[in-house]
Amino acid sequence: MVVHVVSLFLPYTLDFQVPESPSQQSRAEDYFGDPERRLSLLEKTQPIPAKTPGITADEAAFFAQNQPKAATHFVKPHDPRTLMRSDAHVADWGAGLLFNHPPSRAQELPPRTLLGHYAAQPGQDLLGLNNGVGIGAPRKKRSPTPSARKSNASRSTSGQRGKYWGSEWTVEPAEQGNGGLANAIKAAERDNTVGDDIIWMGTLGFPTDSLEENVKNDICEKFDSEELQSLVVFVSDSDFDGHYTHFCKTILWPVFHYQIPDHPKSKAYEDHSYGFYVKVNQAFADKIVASYKRGDMIWIHDYHLLLVPNMVRQKLPDAKIGFFLHTAFPSSEVFRCLSVRKELLEGMLGANLIAFQCPEYEEHFLTTCSRLLVVEAMENGIQLEDRFINVVSTPIGVDPKGFSDARQMEEVAEWIATMKERYKGKKIIAARDKLDHVRGVRQKLLAFELFLNKYPEYKEDVVLIQVATSTPDNPQLTDVVSEIVNRIDSQHSTLAHQPLVFLRQDIPFSQYLALLSVADVLMITSLREGMNLTCHEYILCQDGSMSDKKHGPVILSEFTGSSSVFQGGDLAVNPWDYKTCAQAIKVALEMPVEEKERRYNQLRGIVLNQTGGVWVKELIDDLNKFHAEHQQREMSAIPRLNIAGLTNKYREARNRLFLLDYDGTLANISNPQHVHLNNPYRVIETLTKLSSIPGNLVYVMSGRTPEELSRAFNYLPNVGLIAENGCFVRPFAKDQWTMFPQKAAMLEWKENVKQILQYYHERIAGSRVEEKNCSLIFRYDDVKPEDMESAQRQAGDCANHIDAACSSHRIHAVPIKNGVLIEPLDWTKASAAAWVFDGLRKEVDGEDKAKADGDIDFLFVAGDDREDESAFKWANKLGVSGVVRDVTTVSLGKRNTEAAATLTQGTSGLLSVLKKLSAL
């Protein structure tokens, strides 16, 4: 089996070489910029950052403030399989700093802000709906920078532009992409925990329109080699720019991290960028379908590719598809703000398995699907009409072995010694974050400022070293942070000591490892984050093997996935609660040695047991298991009922139990409000004859009330009845009904639920509430067609409202067709069937009209809907365990099922089978 790991960026990229001849060198300098600086090949190059506030010239030299280089960014430079930075804080697509890449040829999208768009398009509507901007409309090319114009002028000959992007390139480790994922896959391959071939699939991480077709073919051939085992997805620069820069980073990323992009300067109004998102997702899906072989596993990663699972499912119905979201997943209230919310959810639901970092995100997803798609969200997944999708939480980890090897580098030991000398006698608080609105750098600095103001005795002894990689998209945040840094510097710095060292760029990997090794505390205040593996790496560095500093506490935002994983071993804080954060710094600095060791041992055990390699193995094992279960439950995979074999089992049995669903199984229901039997005389005749045979026990199951079933089967006293999906049972040859739920408890929860239903009834014209003894049904099938979408949305809200408000009553709200069913959790058709079955096994009384003369040795269960699945599952277990010799479960429906056989002829076919058995 081959595992396709599908991610937006491959873990490998290319470095194009600069021509060596003088004439070529001159042209290359025009095109590349100064080759000695090795800047990215952008039309707009990024200058070296100026010295940041709050750091002296001496500190700047100490931390080597210069442009990042491949030699310091990677553990093994120029080795494509080197250890990656788990939480990579690198430039975005088209802005790489480590390697020579082609410039983007993406055409210009509308202005970056709504206000700018309006100013640029006088007389047009604010949203640009009338200016021809869209997926099919031509876009203006971006204005080149002066250096780019010079470059174009020096190459007047047609076709010269692609000349410099030819065969002179090398494969390098990627600076883009998900480092945690790459490390986890490499660890699984190295440790042989997954005995499968793994093939990567993704883009190269830079614009590719400048590459000629023969160059692309050479790249594909190289990446498809046994050494790299990767498939390259090529998309146009314009498509990728619209997908990644505009839709992913401007809309999806903020929403997934609870930052609603609703601001005049936001680009979220450019909802046409979703079209580019679709095109890139389709390109990935097409690549997957083209390379897929039967039996392969497809494992899709992260929010960039939410539509791919369903796109692949449409072409490969039986494929084994998994999806893992590395970011947070927001609550339904936040997710519903997306205009394409249904499309994104339906795209994800094309997978067999959807996995998240922690249970909170898993719960949010289940609730969102129930609320927005009005589908049944169960504890372990989503039940669609024809498929079941498992949903789990499996947090990612780091690669302890690879990380330990990286710590053995000579440069790390040197930097540890240097930092220990430089900060001798100081308590170091380490921090490394990207400077954006999600990582909480501003909140951290304000909390640290409050700490210094509140506990001035520490300001000579503590230093916060904040590594904050900057991005050009957040100038306002940069200004605010700079103001805070300047304030701390001016109020608390002295000639001898500086309590805050603020670096607005990343540091070499060796410095990063040394900083984690000599730190006394790690502080992470992300406002929302999928996991955050920096704290995992800090724990590995705090073992005391390379420094006298060890067992340092972790101050960790409670809104990170890692906080839920650490189970209280960290100092969890609310980043917006500056007072508590400041107090946490004091607690961490004053923590007794014994307490630090206890917490550290707890955290280290989690980090060492929950590694990236284990994460890979667990997800692959889960996907294999769930896919096999889904295949067994697919209607196309379930065999038709073997009537000849059933007949033989019937003949050999002495005591037989029939459990037959009523609605849709024995009878076609034309109106759920009324009892309507399809050919009632045939049904009554068949059941009468079947129940009159010695050794036969017949029970009819239904969601209808006892009163309705009593009227329908008053001529069949020897037929037992199960009403309201297992809440009532009338044993055969009896007149009295047994009620399982307590009547007082039923009245209590129904009273509470009615108040909620009344709220939604008033807001949905044409809705109504039906009441049964043990359940309520909120129906909206009489709603006008133009109001149906709004009614469905309200119904989803209603179901979630009831589940949240009334969980203590042991009830749940289940979306059904044009309605919501509210019923008890503890009573089902399976529980009623088990009560009947256990009673029959205990009773062997021929004089009491009991037809059993010993244990049941033939069990036949037939149904067609979700309520019957519990009975199928219960009966199948009896057969597998050997409690009942012959068990037959039959589904007449079209949904995936637990039944072991199907009957495609519907109710008529079932009645024919029962009539044939009764004739024996």
mmCIF file of N, CA, C and O in Angstrom, residues 649-658 687-698 718 732 846 849-858 917-920:
data_model
loop_
_atom_site.group_PDB
_atom_site.id
_atom_site.type_symbol
_atom_site.label_atom_id
_atom_site.label_comp_id
_atom_site.label_asym_id
_atom_site.label_seq_id
_atom_site.Cartn_x
_atom_site.Cartn_y
_atom_site.Cartn_z
ATOM 1 N N LYS A 649 -31.547 -22.413 7.485
ATOM 2 C CA LYS A 649 -31.384 -22.048 8.900
ATOM 3 C C LYS A 649 -32.721 -22.081 9.629
ATOM 4 O O LYS A 649 -32.804 -22.517 10.785
ATOM 5 N N TYR A 650 -33.772 -21.643 8.950
ATOM 6 C CA TYR A 650 -35.108 -21.635 9.548
ATOM 7 C C TYR A 650 -35.562 -23.061 9.872
ATOM 8 O O TYR A 650 -36.119 -23.335 10.936
ATOM 9 N N ARG A 651 -35.316 -23.974 8.928
ATOM 10 C CA ARG A 651 -35.734 -25.365 9.132
ATOM 11 C C ARG A 651 -35.011 -26.006 10.315
ATOM 12 O O ARG A 651 -35.597 -26.784 11.070
ATOM 13 N N GLU A 652 -33.727 -25.682 10.470
ATOM 14 C CA GLU A 652 -32.913 -26.325 11.502
ATOM 15 C C GLU A 652 -33.184 -25.767 12.892
ATOM 16 O O GLU A 652 -32.808 -26.384 13.899
ATOM 17 N N ALA A 653 -33.833 -24.603 12.985
ATOM 18 C CA ALA A 653 -34.038 -23.945 14.275
ATOM 19 C C ALA A 653 -35.287 -24.461 14.967
ATOM 20 O O ALA A 653 -36.262 -24.859 14.322
ATOM 21 N N ARG A 654 -35.257 -24.420 16.296
ATOM 22 C CA ARG A 654 -36.425 -24.784 17.083
ATOM 23 C C ARG A 654 -37.148 -23.550 17.619
ATOM 24 O O ARG A 654 -38.356 -23.523 17.693
ATOM 25 N N ASN A 655 -36.355 -22.554 18.045
ATOM 26 C CA ASN A 655 -36.926 -21.343 18.636
ATOM 27 C C ASN A 655 -36.437 -20.134 17.846
ATOM 28 O O ASN A 655 -35.237 -19.870 17.778
ATOM 29 N N ARG A 656 -37.385 -19.440 17.241
ATOM 30 C CA ARG A 656 -37.038 -18.360 16.320
ATOM 31 C C ARG A 656 -37.656 -17.052 16.786
ATOM 32 O O ARG A 656 -38.810 -17.009 17.209
ATOM 33 N N LEU A 657 -36.828 -15.983 16.675
ATOM 34 C CA LEU A 657 -37.298 -14.642 17.049
ATOM 35 C C LEU A 657 -37.178 -13.725 15.840
ATOM 36 O O LEU A 657 -36.098 -13.582 15.249
ATOM 37 N N PHE A 658 -38.296 -13.082 15.471
ATOM 38 C CA PHE A 658 -38.341 -12.133 14.365
ATOM 39 C C PHE A 658 -38.552 -10.732 14.937
ATOM 40 O O PHE A 658 -39.508 -10.488 15.680
ATOM 41 N N LEU A 687 -48.107 -11.967 8.835
ATOM 42 C CA LEU A 687 -47.719 -11.969 10.234
ATOM 43 C C LEU A 687 -48.557 -12.946 11.053
ATOM 44 O O LEU A 687 -48.049 -13.571 11.996
ATOM 45 N N THR A 688 -49.833 -13.075 10.703
ATOM 46 C CA THR A 688 -50.695 -14.014 11.425
ATOM 47 C C THR A 688 -50.190 -15.444 11.263
ATOM 48 O O THR A 688 -50.066 -16.200 12.245
ATOM 49 N N LYS A 689 -49.873 -15.810 10.047
ATOM 50 C CA LYS A 689 -49.403 -17.174 9.796
ATOM 51 C C LYS A 689 -48.031 -17.413 10.406
ATOM 52 O O LYS A 689 -47.769 -18.467 10.995
ATOM 53 N N LEU A 690 -47.132 -16.411 10.287
ATOM 54 C CA LEU A 690 -45.775 -16.571 10.815
ATOM 55 C C LEU A 690 -45.788 -16.712 12.332
ATOM 56 O O LEU A 690 -45.067 -17.532 12.896
ATOM 57 N N SER A 691 -46.632 -15.936 13.011
ATOM 58 C CA SER A 691 -46.662 -15.959 14.474
ATOM 59 C C SER A 691 -47.405 -17.166 15.040
ATOM 60 O O SER A 691 -47.267 -17.486 16.217
ATOM 61 N N SER A 692 -48.200 -17.829 14.191
ATOM 62 C CA SER A 692 -48.979 -18.980 14.677
ATOM 63 C C SER A 692 -48.182 -20.279 14.661
ATOM 64 O O SER A 692 -48.621 -21.287 15.221
ATOM 65 N N ILE A 693 -47.004 -20.263 14.033
ATOM 66 C CA ILE A 693 -46.197 -21.479 13.942
ATOM 67 C C ILE A 693 -45.472 -21.713 15.266
ATOM 68 O O ILE A 693 -44.842 -20.784 15.810
ATOM 69 N N PRO A 694 -45.536 -22.905 15.825
ATOM 70 C CA PRO A 694 -44.846 -23.194 17.088
ATOM 71 C C PRO A 694 -43.347 -22.903 16.969
ATOM 72 O O PRO A 694 -42.708 -23.259 15.979
ATOM 73 N N GLY A 695 -42.801 -22.239 17.987
ATOM 74 C CA GLY A 695 -41.376 -21.906 17.995
ATOM 75 C C GLY A 695 -41.076 -20.531 17.436
ATOM 76 O O GLY A 695 -39.945 -20.042 17.562
ATOM 77 N N ASN A 696 -42.074 -19.889 16.786
ATOM 78 C CA ASN A 696 -41.867 -18.561 16.217
ATOM 79 C C ASN A 696 -42.346 -17.470 17.173
ATOM 80 O O ASN A 696 -43.465 -17.551 17.704
ATOM 81 N N LEU A 697 -41.529 -16.445 17.370
ATOM 82 C CA LEU A 697 -41.893 -15.259 18.143
ATOM 83 C C LEU A 697 -41.679 -14.046 17.240
ATOM 84 O O LEU A 697 -40.584 -13.842 16.718
ATOM 85 N N VAL A 698 -42.743 -13.266 17.055
ATOM 86 C CA VAL A 698 -42.691 -12.142 16.124
ATOM 87 C C VAL A 698 -42.937 -10.849 16.885
ATOM 88 O O VAL A 698 -43.928 -10.725 17.616
ATOM 89 N N ASN A 718 -50.935 -12.365 19.016
ATOM 90 C CA ASN A 718 -49.707 -13.134 19.223
ATOM 91 C C ASN A 718 -48.458 -12.429 18.696
ATOM 92 O O ASN A 718 -47.389 -13.030 18.679
ATOM 93 N N PHE A 732 -45.762 -10.474 23.418
ATOM 94 C CA PHE A 732 -46.749 -11.239 22.660
ATOM 95 C C PHE A 732 -47.752 -11.855 23.632
ATOM 96 O O PHE A 732 -47.425 -12.197 24.779
ATOM 97 N N GLY A 846 -44.483 -23.450 28.780
ATOM 98 C CA GLY A 846 -45.386 -23.737 27.669
ATOM 99 C C GLY A 846 -46.815 -23.399 27.992
ATOM 100 O O GLY A 846 -47.602 -23.089 27.111
ATOM 101 N N LYS A 849 -48.295 -19.778 27.223
ATOM 102 C CA LYS A 849 -48.249 -19.401 25.817
ATOM 103 C C LYS A 849 -46.862 -18.999 25.348
ATOM 104 O O LYS A 849 -46.727 -18.381 24.296
ATOM 105 N N ALA A 850 -45.854 -19.325 26.148
ATOM 106 C CA ALA A 850 -44.488 -19.038 25.697
ATOM 107 C C ALA A 850 -44.144 -20.036 24.610
ATOM 108 O O ALA A 850 -44.294 -21.227 24.780
ATOM 109 N N LYS A 851 -43.687 -19.549 23.509
ATOM 110 C CA LYS A 851 -43.398 -20.423 22.397
ATOM 111 C C LYS A 851 -41.973 -20.935 22.440
ATOM 112 O O LYS A 851 -41.573 -21.704 21.597
ATOM 113 N N ALA A 852 -41.202 -20.426 23.413
ATOM 114 C CA ALA A 852 -39.813 -20.869 23.505
ATOM 115 C C ALA A 852 -39.741 -22.168 24.276
ATOM 116 O O ALA A 852 -40.345 -22.321 25.302
ATOM 117 N N ASP A 853 -38.972 -23.093 23.738
ATOM 118 C CA ASP A 853 -38.712 -24.367 24.409
ATOM 119 C C ASP A 853 -37.209 -24.493 24.615
ATOM 120 O O ASP A 853 -36.589 -25.485 24.288
ATOM 121 N N GLY A 854 -36.600 -23.432 25.136
ATOM 122 C CA GLY A 854 -35.155 -23.375 25.273
ATOM 123 C C GLY A 854 -34.655 -22.070 24.696
ATOM 124 O O GLY A 854 -35.417 -21.143 24.443
ATOM 125 N N ASP A 855 -33.359 -21.985 24.498
ATOM 126 C CA ASP A 855 -32.746 -20.754 24.008
ATOM 127 C C ASP A 855 -33.119 -20.493 22.556
ATOM 128 O O ASP A 855 -33.363 -21.407 21.773
ATOM 129 N N ILE A 856 -33.121 -19.207 22.200
ATOM 130 C CA ILE A 856 -33.347 -18.794 20.817
ATOM 131 C C ILE A 856 -32.146 -19.229 19.978
ATOM 132 O O ILE A 856 -31.000 -18.942 20.313
ATOM 133 N N ASP A 857 -32.404 -19.916 18.863
ATOM 134 C CA ASP A 857 -31.302 -20.330 17.987
ATOM 135 C C ASP A 857 -31.440 -19.780 16.575
ATOM 136 O O ASP A 857 -30.643 -20.084 15.696
ATOM 137 N N PHE A 858 -32.440 -18.931 16.347
ATOM 138 C CA PHE A 858 -32.622 -18.280 15.056
ATOM 139 C C PHE A 858 -33.133 -16.866 15.319
ATOM 140 O O PHE A 858 -34.170 -16.681 15.956
ATOM 141 N N LEU A 917 -41.198 -18.434 4.373
ATOM 142 C CA LEU A 917 -40.793 -19.116 5.603
ATOM 143 C C LEU A 917 -42.004 -19.676 6.341
ATOM 144 O O LEU A 917 -41.961 -20.806 6.875
ATOM 145 N N SER A 918 -43.085 -18.910 6.386
ATOM 146 C CA SER A 918 -44.272 -19.384 7.116
ATOM 147 C C SER A 918 -44.909 -20.579 6.433
ATOM 148 O O SER A 918 -45.605 -21.374 7.068
ATOM 149 N N ALA A 919 -44.677 -20.715 5.114
ATOM 150 C CA ALA A 919 -45.239 -21.857 4.385
ATOM 151 C C ALA A 919 -44.475 -23.139 4.655
ATOM 152 O O ALA A 919 -44.957 -24.230 4.351
ATOM 153 N N LEU A 920 -43.261 -23.035 5.244
ATOM 154 C CA LEU A 920 -42.476 -24.233 5.511
ATOM 155 C C LEU A 920 -43.067 -25.044 6.654
ATOM 156 O O LEU A 920 -42.740 -26.201 6.799
#
